[in-house]
mmCIF file of C-alpha atoms and ligand atoms in Angstrom:
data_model
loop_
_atom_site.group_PDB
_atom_site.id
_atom_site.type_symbol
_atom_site.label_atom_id
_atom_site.label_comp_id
_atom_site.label_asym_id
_atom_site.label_seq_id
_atom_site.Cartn_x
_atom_site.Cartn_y
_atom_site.Cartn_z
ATOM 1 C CA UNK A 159 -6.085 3.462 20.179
ATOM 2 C CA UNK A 160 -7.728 6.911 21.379
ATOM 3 C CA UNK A 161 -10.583 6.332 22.782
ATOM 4 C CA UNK A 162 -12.043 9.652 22.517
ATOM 5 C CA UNK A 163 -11.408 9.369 18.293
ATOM 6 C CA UNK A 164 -12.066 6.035 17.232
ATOM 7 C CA UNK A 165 -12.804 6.986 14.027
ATOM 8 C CA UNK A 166 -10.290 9.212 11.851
ATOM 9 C CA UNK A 167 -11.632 12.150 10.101
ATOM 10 C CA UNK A 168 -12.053 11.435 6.529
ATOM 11 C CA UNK A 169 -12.418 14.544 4.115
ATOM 12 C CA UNK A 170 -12.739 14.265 0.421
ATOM 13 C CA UNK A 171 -9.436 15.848 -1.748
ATOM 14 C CA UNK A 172 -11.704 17.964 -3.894
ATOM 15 C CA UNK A 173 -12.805 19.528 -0.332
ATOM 16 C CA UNK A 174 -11.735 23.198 -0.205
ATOM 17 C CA UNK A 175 -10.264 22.264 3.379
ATOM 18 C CA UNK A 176 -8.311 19.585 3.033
ATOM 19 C CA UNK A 177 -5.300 21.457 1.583
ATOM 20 C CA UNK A 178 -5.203 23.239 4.840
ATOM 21 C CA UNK A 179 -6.697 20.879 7.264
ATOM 22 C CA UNK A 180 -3.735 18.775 6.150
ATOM 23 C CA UNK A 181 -1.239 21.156 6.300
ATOM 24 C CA UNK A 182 -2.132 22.421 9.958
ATOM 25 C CA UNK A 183 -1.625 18.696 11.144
ATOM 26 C CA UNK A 184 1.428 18.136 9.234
ATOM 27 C CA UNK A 185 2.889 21.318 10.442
ATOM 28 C CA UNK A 186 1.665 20.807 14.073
ATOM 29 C CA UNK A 187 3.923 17.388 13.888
ATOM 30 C CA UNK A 188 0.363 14.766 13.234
ATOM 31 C CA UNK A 189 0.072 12.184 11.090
ATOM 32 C CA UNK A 190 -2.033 12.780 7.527
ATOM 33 C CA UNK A 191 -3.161 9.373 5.420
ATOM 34 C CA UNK A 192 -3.394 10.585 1.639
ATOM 35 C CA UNK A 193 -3.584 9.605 -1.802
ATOM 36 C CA UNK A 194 -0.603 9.079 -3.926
ATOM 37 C CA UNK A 195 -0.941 7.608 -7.948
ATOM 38 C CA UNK A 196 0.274 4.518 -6.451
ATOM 39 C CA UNK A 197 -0.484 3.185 -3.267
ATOM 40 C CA UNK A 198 -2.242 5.518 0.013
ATOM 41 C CA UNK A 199 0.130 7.006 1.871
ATOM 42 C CA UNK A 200 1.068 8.417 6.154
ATOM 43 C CA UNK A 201 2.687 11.502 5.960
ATOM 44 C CA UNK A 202 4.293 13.459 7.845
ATOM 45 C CA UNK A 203 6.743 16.078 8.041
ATOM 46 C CA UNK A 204 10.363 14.497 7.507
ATOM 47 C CA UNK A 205 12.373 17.043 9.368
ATOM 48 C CA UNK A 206 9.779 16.615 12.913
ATOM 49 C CA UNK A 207 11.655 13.760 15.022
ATOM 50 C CA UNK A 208 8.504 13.475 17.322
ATOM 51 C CA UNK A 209 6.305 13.367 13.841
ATOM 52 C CA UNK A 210 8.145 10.772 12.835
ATOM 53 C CA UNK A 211 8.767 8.905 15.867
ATOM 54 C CA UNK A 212 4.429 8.644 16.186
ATOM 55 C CA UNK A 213 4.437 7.903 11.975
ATOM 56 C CA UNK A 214 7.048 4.596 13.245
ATOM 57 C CA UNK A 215 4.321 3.746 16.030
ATOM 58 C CA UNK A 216 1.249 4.009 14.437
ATOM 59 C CA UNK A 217 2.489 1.643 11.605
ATOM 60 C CA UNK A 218 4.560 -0.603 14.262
ATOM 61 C CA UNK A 219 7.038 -0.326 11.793
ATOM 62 C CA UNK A 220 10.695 -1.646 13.445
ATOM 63 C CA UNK A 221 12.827 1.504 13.489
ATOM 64 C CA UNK A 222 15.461 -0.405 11.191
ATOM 65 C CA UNK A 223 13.341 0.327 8.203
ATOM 66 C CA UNK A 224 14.019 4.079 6.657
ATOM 67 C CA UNK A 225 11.070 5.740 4.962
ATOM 68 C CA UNK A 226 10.897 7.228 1.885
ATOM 69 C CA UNK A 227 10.735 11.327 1.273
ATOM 70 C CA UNK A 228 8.301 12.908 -1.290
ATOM 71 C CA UNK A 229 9.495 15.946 -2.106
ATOM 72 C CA UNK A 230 7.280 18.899 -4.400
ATOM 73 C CA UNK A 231 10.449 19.048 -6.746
ATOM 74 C CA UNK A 232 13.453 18.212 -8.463
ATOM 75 C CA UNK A 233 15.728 21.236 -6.822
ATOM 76 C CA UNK A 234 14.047 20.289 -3.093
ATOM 77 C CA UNK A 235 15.444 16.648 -3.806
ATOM 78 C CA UNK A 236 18.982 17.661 -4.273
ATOM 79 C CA UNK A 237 18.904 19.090 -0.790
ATOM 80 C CA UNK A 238 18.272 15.976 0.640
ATOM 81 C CA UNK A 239 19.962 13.716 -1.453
ATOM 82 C CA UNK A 240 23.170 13.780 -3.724
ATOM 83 C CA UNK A 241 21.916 13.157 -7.251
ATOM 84 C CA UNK A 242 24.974 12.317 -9.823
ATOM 85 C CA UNK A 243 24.582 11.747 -13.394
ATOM 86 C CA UNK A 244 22.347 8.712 -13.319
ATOM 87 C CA UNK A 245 19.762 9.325 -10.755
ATOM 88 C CA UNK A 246 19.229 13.094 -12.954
ATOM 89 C CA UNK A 247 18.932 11.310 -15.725
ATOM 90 C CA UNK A 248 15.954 9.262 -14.073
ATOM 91 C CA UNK A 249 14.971 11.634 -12.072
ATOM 92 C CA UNK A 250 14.436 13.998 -15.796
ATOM 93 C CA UNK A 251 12.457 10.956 -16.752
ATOM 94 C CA UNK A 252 10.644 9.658 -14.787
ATOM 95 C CA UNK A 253 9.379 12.844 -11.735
ATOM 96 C CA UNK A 254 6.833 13.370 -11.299
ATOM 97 C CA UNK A 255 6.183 9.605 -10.993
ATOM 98 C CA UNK A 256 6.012 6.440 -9.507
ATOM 99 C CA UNK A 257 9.983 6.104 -9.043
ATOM 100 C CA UNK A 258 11.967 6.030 -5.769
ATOM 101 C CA UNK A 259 15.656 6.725 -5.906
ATOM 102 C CA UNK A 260 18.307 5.409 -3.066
ATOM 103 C CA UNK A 261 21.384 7.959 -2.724
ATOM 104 C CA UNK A 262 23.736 9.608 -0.378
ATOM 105 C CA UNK A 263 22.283 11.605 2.253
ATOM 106 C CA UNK A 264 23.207 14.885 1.703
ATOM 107 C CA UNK A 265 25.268 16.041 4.825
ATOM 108 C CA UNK A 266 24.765 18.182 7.069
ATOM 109 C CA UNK A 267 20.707 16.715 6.491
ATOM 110 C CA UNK A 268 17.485 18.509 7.333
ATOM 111 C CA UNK A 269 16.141 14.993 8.285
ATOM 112 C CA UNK A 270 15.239 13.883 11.479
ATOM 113 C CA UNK A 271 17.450 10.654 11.828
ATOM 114 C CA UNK A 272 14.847 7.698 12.025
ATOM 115 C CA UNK A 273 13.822 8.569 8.655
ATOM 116 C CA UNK A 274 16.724 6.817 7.397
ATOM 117 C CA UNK A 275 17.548 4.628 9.649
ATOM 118 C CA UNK A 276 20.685 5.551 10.833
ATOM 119 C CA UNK A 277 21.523 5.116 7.161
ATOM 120 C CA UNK A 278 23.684 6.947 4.584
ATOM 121 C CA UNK A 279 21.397 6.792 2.000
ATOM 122 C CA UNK A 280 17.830 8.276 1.532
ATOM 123 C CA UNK A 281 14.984 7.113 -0.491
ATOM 124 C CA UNK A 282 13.593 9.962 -2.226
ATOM 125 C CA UNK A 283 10.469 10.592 -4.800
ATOM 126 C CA UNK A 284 8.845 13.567 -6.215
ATOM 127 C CA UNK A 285 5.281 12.107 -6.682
ATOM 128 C CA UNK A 286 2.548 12.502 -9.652
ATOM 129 C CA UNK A 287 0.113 12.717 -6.928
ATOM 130 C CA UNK A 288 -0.593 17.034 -7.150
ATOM 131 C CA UNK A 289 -2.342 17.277 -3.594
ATOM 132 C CA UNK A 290 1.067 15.726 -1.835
ATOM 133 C CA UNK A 291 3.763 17.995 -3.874
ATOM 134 C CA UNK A 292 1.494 20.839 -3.027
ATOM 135 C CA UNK A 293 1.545 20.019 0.660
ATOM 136 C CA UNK A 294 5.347 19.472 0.802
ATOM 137 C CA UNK A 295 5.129 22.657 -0.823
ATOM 138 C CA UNK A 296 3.429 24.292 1.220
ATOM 139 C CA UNK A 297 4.816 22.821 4.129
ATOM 140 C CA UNK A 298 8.357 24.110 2.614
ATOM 141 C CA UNK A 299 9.728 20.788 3.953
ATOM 142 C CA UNK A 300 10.271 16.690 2.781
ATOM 143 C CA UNK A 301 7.247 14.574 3.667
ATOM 144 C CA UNK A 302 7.933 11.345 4.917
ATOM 145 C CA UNK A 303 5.344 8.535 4.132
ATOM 146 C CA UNK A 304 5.220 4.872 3.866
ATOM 147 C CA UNK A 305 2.479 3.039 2.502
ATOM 148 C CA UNK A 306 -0.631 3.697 4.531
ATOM 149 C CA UNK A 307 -1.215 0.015 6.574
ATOM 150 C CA UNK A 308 -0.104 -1.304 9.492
ATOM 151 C CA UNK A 309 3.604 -3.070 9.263
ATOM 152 C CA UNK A 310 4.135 -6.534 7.281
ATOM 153 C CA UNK A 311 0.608 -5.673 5.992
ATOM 154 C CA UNK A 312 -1.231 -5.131 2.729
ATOM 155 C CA UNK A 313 -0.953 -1.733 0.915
ATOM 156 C CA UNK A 314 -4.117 0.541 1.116
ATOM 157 C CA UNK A 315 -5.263 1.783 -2.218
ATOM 158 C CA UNK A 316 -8.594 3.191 -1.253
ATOM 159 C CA UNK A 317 -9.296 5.650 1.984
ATOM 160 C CA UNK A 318 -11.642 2.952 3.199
ATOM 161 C CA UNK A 319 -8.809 0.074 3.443
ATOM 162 C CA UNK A 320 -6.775 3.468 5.208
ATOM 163 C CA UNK A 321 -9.201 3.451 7.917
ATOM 164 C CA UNK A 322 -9.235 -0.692 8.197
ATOM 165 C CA UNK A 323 -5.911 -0.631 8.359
ATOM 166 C CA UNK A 324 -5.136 2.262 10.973
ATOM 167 C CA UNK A 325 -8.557 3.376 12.499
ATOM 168 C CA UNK A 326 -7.653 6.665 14.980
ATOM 169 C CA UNK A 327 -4.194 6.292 14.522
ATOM 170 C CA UNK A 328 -4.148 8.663 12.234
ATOM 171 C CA UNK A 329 -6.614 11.888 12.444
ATOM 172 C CA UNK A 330 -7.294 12.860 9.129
ATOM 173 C CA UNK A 331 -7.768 10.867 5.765
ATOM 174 C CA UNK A 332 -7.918 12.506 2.002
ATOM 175 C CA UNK A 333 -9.571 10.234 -0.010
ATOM 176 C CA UNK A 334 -8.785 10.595 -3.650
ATOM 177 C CA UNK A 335 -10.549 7.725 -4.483
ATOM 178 C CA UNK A 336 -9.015 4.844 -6.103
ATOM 179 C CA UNK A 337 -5.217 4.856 -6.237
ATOM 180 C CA UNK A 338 -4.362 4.993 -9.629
ATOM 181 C CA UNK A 339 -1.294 2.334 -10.126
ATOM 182 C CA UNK A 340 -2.169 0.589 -7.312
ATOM 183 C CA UNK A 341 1.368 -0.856 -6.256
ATOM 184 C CA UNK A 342 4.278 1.330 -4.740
ATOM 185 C CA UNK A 343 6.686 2.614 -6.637
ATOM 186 C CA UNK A 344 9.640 1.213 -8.170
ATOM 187 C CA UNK A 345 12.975 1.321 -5.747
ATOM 188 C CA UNK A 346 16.363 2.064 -7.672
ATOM 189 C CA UNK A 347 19.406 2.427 -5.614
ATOM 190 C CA UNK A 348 22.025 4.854 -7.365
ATOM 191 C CA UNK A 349 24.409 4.733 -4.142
ATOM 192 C CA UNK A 350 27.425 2.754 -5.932
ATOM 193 C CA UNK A 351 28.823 2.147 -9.301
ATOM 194 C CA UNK A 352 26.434 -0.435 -9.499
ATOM 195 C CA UNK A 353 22.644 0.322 -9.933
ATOM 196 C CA UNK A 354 20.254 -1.445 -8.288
ATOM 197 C CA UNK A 355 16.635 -2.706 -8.632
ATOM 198 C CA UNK A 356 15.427 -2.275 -4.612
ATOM 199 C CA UNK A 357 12.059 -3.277 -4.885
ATOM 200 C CA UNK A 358 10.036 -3.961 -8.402
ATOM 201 C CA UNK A 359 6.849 -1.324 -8.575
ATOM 202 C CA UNK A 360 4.825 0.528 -10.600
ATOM 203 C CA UNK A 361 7.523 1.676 -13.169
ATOM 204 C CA UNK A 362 8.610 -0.851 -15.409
ATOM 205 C CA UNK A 363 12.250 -2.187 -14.714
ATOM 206 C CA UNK A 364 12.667 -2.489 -18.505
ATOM 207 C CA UNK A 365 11.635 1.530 -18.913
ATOM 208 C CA UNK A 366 14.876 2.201 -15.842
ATOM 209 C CA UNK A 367 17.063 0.481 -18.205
ATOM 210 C CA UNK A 368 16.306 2.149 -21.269
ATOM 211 C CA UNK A 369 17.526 5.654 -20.046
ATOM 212 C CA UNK A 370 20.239 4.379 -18.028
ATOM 213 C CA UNK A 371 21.553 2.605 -20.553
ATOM 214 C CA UNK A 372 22.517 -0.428 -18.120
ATOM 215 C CA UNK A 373 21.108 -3.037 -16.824
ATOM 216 C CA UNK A 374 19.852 -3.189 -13.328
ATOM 217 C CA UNK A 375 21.622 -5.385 -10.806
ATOM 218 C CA UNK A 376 18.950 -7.184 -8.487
ATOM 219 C CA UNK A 377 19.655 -5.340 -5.041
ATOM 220 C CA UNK A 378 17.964 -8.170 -3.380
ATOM 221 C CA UNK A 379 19.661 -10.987 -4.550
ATOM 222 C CA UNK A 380 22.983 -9.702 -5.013
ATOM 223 C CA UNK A 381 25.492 -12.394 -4.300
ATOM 224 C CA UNK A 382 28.034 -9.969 -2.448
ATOM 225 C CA UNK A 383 26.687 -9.122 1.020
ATOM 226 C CA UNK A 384 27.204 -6.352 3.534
ATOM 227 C CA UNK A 385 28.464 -7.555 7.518
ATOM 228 C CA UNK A 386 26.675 -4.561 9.517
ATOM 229 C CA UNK A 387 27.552 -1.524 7.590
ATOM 230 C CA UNK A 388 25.265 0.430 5.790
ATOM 231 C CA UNK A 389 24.255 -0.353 2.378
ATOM 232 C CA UNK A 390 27.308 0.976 0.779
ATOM 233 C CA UNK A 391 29.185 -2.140 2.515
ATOM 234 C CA UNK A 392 29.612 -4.888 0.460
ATOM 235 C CA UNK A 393 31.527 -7.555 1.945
ATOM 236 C CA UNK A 394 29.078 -9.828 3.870
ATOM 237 C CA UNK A 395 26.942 -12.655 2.081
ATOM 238 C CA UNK A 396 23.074 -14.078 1.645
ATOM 239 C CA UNK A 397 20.092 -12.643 2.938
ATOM 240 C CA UNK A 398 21.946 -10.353 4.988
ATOM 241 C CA UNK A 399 22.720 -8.515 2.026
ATOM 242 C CA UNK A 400 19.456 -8.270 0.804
ATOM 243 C CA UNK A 401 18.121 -6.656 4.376
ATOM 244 C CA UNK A 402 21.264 -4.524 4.164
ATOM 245 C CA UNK A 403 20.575 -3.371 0.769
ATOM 246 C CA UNK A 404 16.561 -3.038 1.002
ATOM 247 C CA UNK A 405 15.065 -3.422 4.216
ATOM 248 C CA UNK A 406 11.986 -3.465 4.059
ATOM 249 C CA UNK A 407 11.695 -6.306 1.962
ATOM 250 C CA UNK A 408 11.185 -9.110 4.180
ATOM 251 C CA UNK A 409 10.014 -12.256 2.143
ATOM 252 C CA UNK A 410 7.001 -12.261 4.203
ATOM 253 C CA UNK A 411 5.017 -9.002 3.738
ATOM 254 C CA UNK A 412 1.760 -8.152 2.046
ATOM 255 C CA UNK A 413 0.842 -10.791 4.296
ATOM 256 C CA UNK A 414 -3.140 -11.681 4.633
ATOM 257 C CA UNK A 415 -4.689 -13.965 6.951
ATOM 258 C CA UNK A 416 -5.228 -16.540 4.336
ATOM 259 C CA UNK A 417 -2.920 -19.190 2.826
ATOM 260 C CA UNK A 418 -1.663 -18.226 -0.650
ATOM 261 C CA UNK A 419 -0.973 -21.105 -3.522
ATOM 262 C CA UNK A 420 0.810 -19.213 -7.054
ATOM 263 C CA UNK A 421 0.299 -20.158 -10.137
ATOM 264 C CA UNK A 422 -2.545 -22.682 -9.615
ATOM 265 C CA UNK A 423 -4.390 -24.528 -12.822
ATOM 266 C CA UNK A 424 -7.273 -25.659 -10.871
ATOM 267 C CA UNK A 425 -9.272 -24.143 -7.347
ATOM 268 C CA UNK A 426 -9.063 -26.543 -4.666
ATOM 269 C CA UNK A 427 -12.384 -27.132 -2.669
ATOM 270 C CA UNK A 428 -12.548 -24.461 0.378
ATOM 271 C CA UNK A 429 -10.466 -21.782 -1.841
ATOM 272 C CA UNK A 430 -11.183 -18.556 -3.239
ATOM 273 C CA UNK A 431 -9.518 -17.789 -6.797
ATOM 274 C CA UNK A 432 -7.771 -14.267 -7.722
ATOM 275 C CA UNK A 433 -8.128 -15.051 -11.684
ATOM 276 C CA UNK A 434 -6.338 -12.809 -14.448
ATOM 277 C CA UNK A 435 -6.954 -12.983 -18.098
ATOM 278 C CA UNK A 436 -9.862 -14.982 -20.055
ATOM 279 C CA UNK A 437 -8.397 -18.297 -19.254
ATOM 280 C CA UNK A 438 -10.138 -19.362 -15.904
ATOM 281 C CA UNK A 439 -8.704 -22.923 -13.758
ATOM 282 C CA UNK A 440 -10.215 -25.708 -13.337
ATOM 283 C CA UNK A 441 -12.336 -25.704 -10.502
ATOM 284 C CA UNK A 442 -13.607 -21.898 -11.049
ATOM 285 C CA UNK A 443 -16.863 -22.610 -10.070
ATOM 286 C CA UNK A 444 -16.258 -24.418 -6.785
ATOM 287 C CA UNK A 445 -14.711 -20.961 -5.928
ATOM 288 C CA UNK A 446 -15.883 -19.698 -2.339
ATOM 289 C CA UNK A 447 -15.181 -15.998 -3.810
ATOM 290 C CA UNK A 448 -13.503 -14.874 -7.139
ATOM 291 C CA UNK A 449 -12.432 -11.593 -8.521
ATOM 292 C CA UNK A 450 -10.538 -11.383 -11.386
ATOM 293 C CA UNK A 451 -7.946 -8.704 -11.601
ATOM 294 C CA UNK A 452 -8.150 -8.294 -15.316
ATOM 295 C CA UNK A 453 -10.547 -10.279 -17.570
ATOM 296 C CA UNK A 454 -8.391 -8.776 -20.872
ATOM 297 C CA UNK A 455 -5.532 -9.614 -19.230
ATOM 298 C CA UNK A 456 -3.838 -6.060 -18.424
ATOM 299 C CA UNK A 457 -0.971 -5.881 -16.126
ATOM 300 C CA UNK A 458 -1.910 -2.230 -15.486
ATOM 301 C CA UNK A 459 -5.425 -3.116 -14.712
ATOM 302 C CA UNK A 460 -4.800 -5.630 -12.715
ATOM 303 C CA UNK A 461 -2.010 -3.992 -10.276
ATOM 304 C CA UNK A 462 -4.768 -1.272 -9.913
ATOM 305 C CA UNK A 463 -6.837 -3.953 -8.674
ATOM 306 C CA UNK A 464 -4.350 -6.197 -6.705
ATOM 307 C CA UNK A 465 -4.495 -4.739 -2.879
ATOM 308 C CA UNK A 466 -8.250 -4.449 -2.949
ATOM 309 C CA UNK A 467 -8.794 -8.225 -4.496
ATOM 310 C CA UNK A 468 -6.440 -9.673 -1.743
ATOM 311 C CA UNK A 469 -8.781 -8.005 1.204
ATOM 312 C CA UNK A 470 -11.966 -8.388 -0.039
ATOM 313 C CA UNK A 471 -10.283 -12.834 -0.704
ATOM 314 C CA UNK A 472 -9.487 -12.841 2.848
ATOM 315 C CA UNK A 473 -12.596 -11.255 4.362
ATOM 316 C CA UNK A 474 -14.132 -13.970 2.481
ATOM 317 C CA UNK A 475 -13.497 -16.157 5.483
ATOM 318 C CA UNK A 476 -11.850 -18.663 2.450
ATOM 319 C CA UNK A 477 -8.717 -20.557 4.020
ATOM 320 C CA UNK A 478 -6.626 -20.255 1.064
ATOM 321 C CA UNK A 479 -6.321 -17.842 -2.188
ATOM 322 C CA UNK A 480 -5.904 -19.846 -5.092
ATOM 323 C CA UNK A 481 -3.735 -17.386 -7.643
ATOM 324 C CA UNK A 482 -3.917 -17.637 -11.339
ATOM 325 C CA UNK A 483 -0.063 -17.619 -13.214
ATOM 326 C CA UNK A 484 0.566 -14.263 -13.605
ATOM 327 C CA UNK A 485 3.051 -13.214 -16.734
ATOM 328 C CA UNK A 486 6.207 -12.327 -15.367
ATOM 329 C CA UNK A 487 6.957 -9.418 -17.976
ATOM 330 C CA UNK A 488 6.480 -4.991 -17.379
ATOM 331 C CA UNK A 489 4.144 -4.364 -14.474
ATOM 332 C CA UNK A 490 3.641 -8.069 -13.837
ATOM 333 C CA UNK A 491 6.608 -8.506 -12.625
ATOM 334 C CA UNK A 492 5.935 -6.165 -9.621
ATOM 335 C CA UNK A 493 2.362 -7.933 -9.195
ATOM 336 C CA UNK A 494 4.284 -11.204 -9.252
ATOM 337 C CA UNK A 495 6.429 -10.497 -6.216
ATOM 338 C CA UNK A 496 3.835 -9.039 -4.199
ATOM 339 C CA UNK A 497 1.629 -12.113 -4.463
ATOM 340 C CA UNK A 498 4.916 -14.139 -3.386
ATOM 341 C CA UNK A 499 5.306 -11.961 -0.132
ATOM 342 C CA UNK A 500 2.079 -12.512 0.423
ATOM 343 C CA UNK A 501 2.609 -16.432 0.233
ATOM 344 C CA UNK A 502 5.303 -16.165 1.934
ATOM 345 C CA UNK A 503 5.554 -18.427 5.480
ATOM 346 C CA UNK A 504 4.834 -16.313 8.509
ATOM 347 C CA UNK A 505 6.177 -17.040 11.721
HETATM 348 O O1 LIG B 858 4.791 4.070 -3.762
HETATM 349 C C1 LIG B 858 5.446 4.165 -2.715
HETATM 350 O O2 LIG B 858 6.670 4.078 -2.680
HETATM 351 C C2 LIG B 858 4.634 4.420 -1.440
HETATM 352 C C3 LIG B 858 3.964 5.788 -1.554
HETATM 353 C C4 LIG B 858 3.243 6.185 -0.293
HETATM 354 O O3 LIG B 858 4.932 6.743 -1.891
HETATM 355 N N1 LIG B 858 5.487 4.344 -0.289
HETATM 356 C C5 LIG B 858 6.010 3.178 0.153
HETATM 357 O O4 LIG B 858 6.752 3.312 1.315
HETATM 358 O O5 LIG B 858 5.850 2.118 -0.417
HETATM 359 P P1 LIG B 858 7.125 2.053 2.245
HETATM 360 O O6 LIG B 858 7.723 2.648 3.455
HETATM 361 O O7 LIG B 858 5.963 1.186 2.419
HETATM 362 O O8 LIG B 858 8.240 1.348 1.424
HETATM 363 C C6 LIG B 858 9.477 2.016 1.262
HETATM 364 C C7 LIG B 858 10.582 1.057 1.063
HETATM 365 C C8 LIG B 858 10.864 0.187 2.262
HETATM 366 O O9 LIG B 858 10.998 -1.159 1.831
HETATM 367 C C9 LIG B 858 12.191 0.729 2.770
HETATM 368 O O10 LIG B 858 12.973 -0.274 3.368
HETATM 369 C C10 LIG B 858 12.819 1.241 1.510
HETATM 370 O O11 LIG B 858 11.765 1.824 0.804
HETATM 371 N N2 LIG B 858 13.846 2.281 1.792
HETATM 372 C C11 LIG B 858 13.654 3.490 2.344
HETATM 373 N N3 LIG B 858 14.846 4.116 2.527
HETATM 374 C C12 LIG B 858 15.799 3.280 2.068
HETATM 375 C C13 LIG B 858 17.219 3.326 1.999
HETATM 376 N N4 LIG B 858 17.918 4.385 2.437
HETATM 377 N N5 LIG B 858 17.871 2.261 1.458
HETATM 378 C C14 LIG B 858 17.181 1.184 1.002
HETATM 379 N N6 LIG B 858 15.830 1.069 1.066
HETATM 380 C C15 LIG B 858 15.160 2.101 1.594
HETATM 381 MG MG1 LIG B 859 4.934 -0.482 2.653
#
């Protein structure tokens, strides 16, 4: 930490400044937390090795995970990326929007080469969030920028869980308020015949399918598996696949400092309860501390409250979050495999 800045600088997105304070720090190679529609994000600029070599350190993020690059446009993500006929179709969709799309790295690449990881593929999204496809705009360059918290960590979706989560690490902070969605964005990897579901998010998988016109292959899961190569590799097997394919989706993630049970139909004695819907566990009212992340029982409600419910749980002091089920259809199923990183084993 810097001693002489323990505190980042924290300047409201309606502020006639920020635009440009922003843009100074991105073009000067710093590190900028904002808002995106679905998660908080740390930007910087994509092209700046020493930017993004800082952006890898201040999230102590291993250097075997790529990031993903929000660009202002359509035509600024075909410079980075090769699109074919699928990922336009999407991209026509679904951009500006919570949707990620894996594909070739366009050669000879702008990119500094940490970004991706020493990969042949990029992860690329033109965001809904206006203030970040203005600043990649302006900045005339791809922004890099993972989820605002500190590696293996719950997502920030408000500029106060930004500064929990990073303190001086990062200078400046645009709050936007609330994130929007509230999970990141769906992952879709377009970088073989088969495409792939990456990582379940704020667009519906059933929505991908509908304009593709195929169904989604689950990248994680996928029973072929790469040896070492990149992701285009497909000969090794198990979970070595799945890391090959989508790194960053180690089963333990999202990780708080409290136990997570799924599913529960009753609140043990010592827990706290993350409820959903009108139908409450037994138990509810031994609760330490309960939030429910949708009393109707909306999936988009309720990923819009996820993040914040699981910190303000843990800094309950409870031992263990007691989770209600969860329906495992649109949005939920995104929320569902959060909460199981999150319950995941640590060691
Ligand atoms: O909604 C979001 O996607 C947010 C906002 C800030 O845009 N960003 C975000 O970034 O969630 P991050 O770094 O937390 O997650 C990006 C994921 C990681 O799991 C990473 O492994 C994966 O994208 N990824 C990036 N490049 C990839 C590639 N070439 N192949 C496969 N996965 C890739
Ligand atoms: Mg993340």
């Amino acid at each position: 930490m810097n001693e002489s800045a323990p505190h980042p600088r924290l300047v409201p997105i309606d502020d006639p400044e920020a635009r440009a304070s922003a843009l100074a720090l991105l073009a000067a190679g710093e590190l900028v937390a904002l808002p995106t529609e679905t998660v908080y994000g740390l930007a910087c600029d994509a092209t700046n090795a020493e930017a993004v070599a800082r952006l890898f350190a201040a999230k102590g993020r291993p250097a075997t995970n790529p990031l993903i690059c929000h660009l202002a446009e359509l035509e600024a993500a075909r410079r980075v990326g090769v699109l074919d006929a699928r990922a336009e179709r999407l991209a026509a969709a679904f951009w500006p929007g919570p949707l990620t799309l894996v594909v070739p790295k366009r050669e000879p690449s702008p990119l500094a080469p940490a970004v991706t990881a020493g990969r042949n593929t990029v992860a690329l999204r033109v965001p809904d969030a206006a203030f970040l496809r203005a600043l990649a705009r302006d900045l005339g360059r791809p922004i890099a920028a993972p989820s605002a918290n500190r590696s293996g960590r719950v997502s920030a979706t408000t500029a106060a869980a930004v500064v929990a989560e990073l303190g001086a690490r990062v200078p400046l902070v645009v709050d936007g308020g609330p994130a929007r969605i509230g999970i990141e964005s769906t992952i879709v990897g377009l970088f073989d015949a088969t495409p792939r579901l990456l990582r379940p998010g704020g667009l519906p998988a059933e929505a991908i399918e509908a304009v593709l016109g195929e169904p989604l292959a689950a990248g994680e899961d996928a029973p072929e598996v790469a040896a070492d190569g990149g992701p285009n590799d497909a000969t090794g097997t198990g979970p070595a696949r799945a890391a090959q394919l989508s790194p960053g989706r180690l089963a333990s993630h999202y990780a708080p400092r409290a136990r997570l049970r799924l599913d529960v139909r009753d609140v043990r004695p010592g827990e706290a309860l993350l409820a959903f819907g009108p139908r409450l566990p037994e138990g509810t009212e031994n609760a330490v501390a309960r939030i429910n992340l949708s009393p109707a029982g909306d999936l988009a409600e309720a990923a819009a409250a996820l993040f914040e419910a699981l910190r303000t749980l843990d800094a309950s002091g409870a031992e263990a979050i007691a989770v209600a089920p969860i329906p495992a259809t649109g949005l939920g199923i995104a929320i569902r495999d959060r909460l199981t990183r999150a319950a995941a084993p640590r060691g």
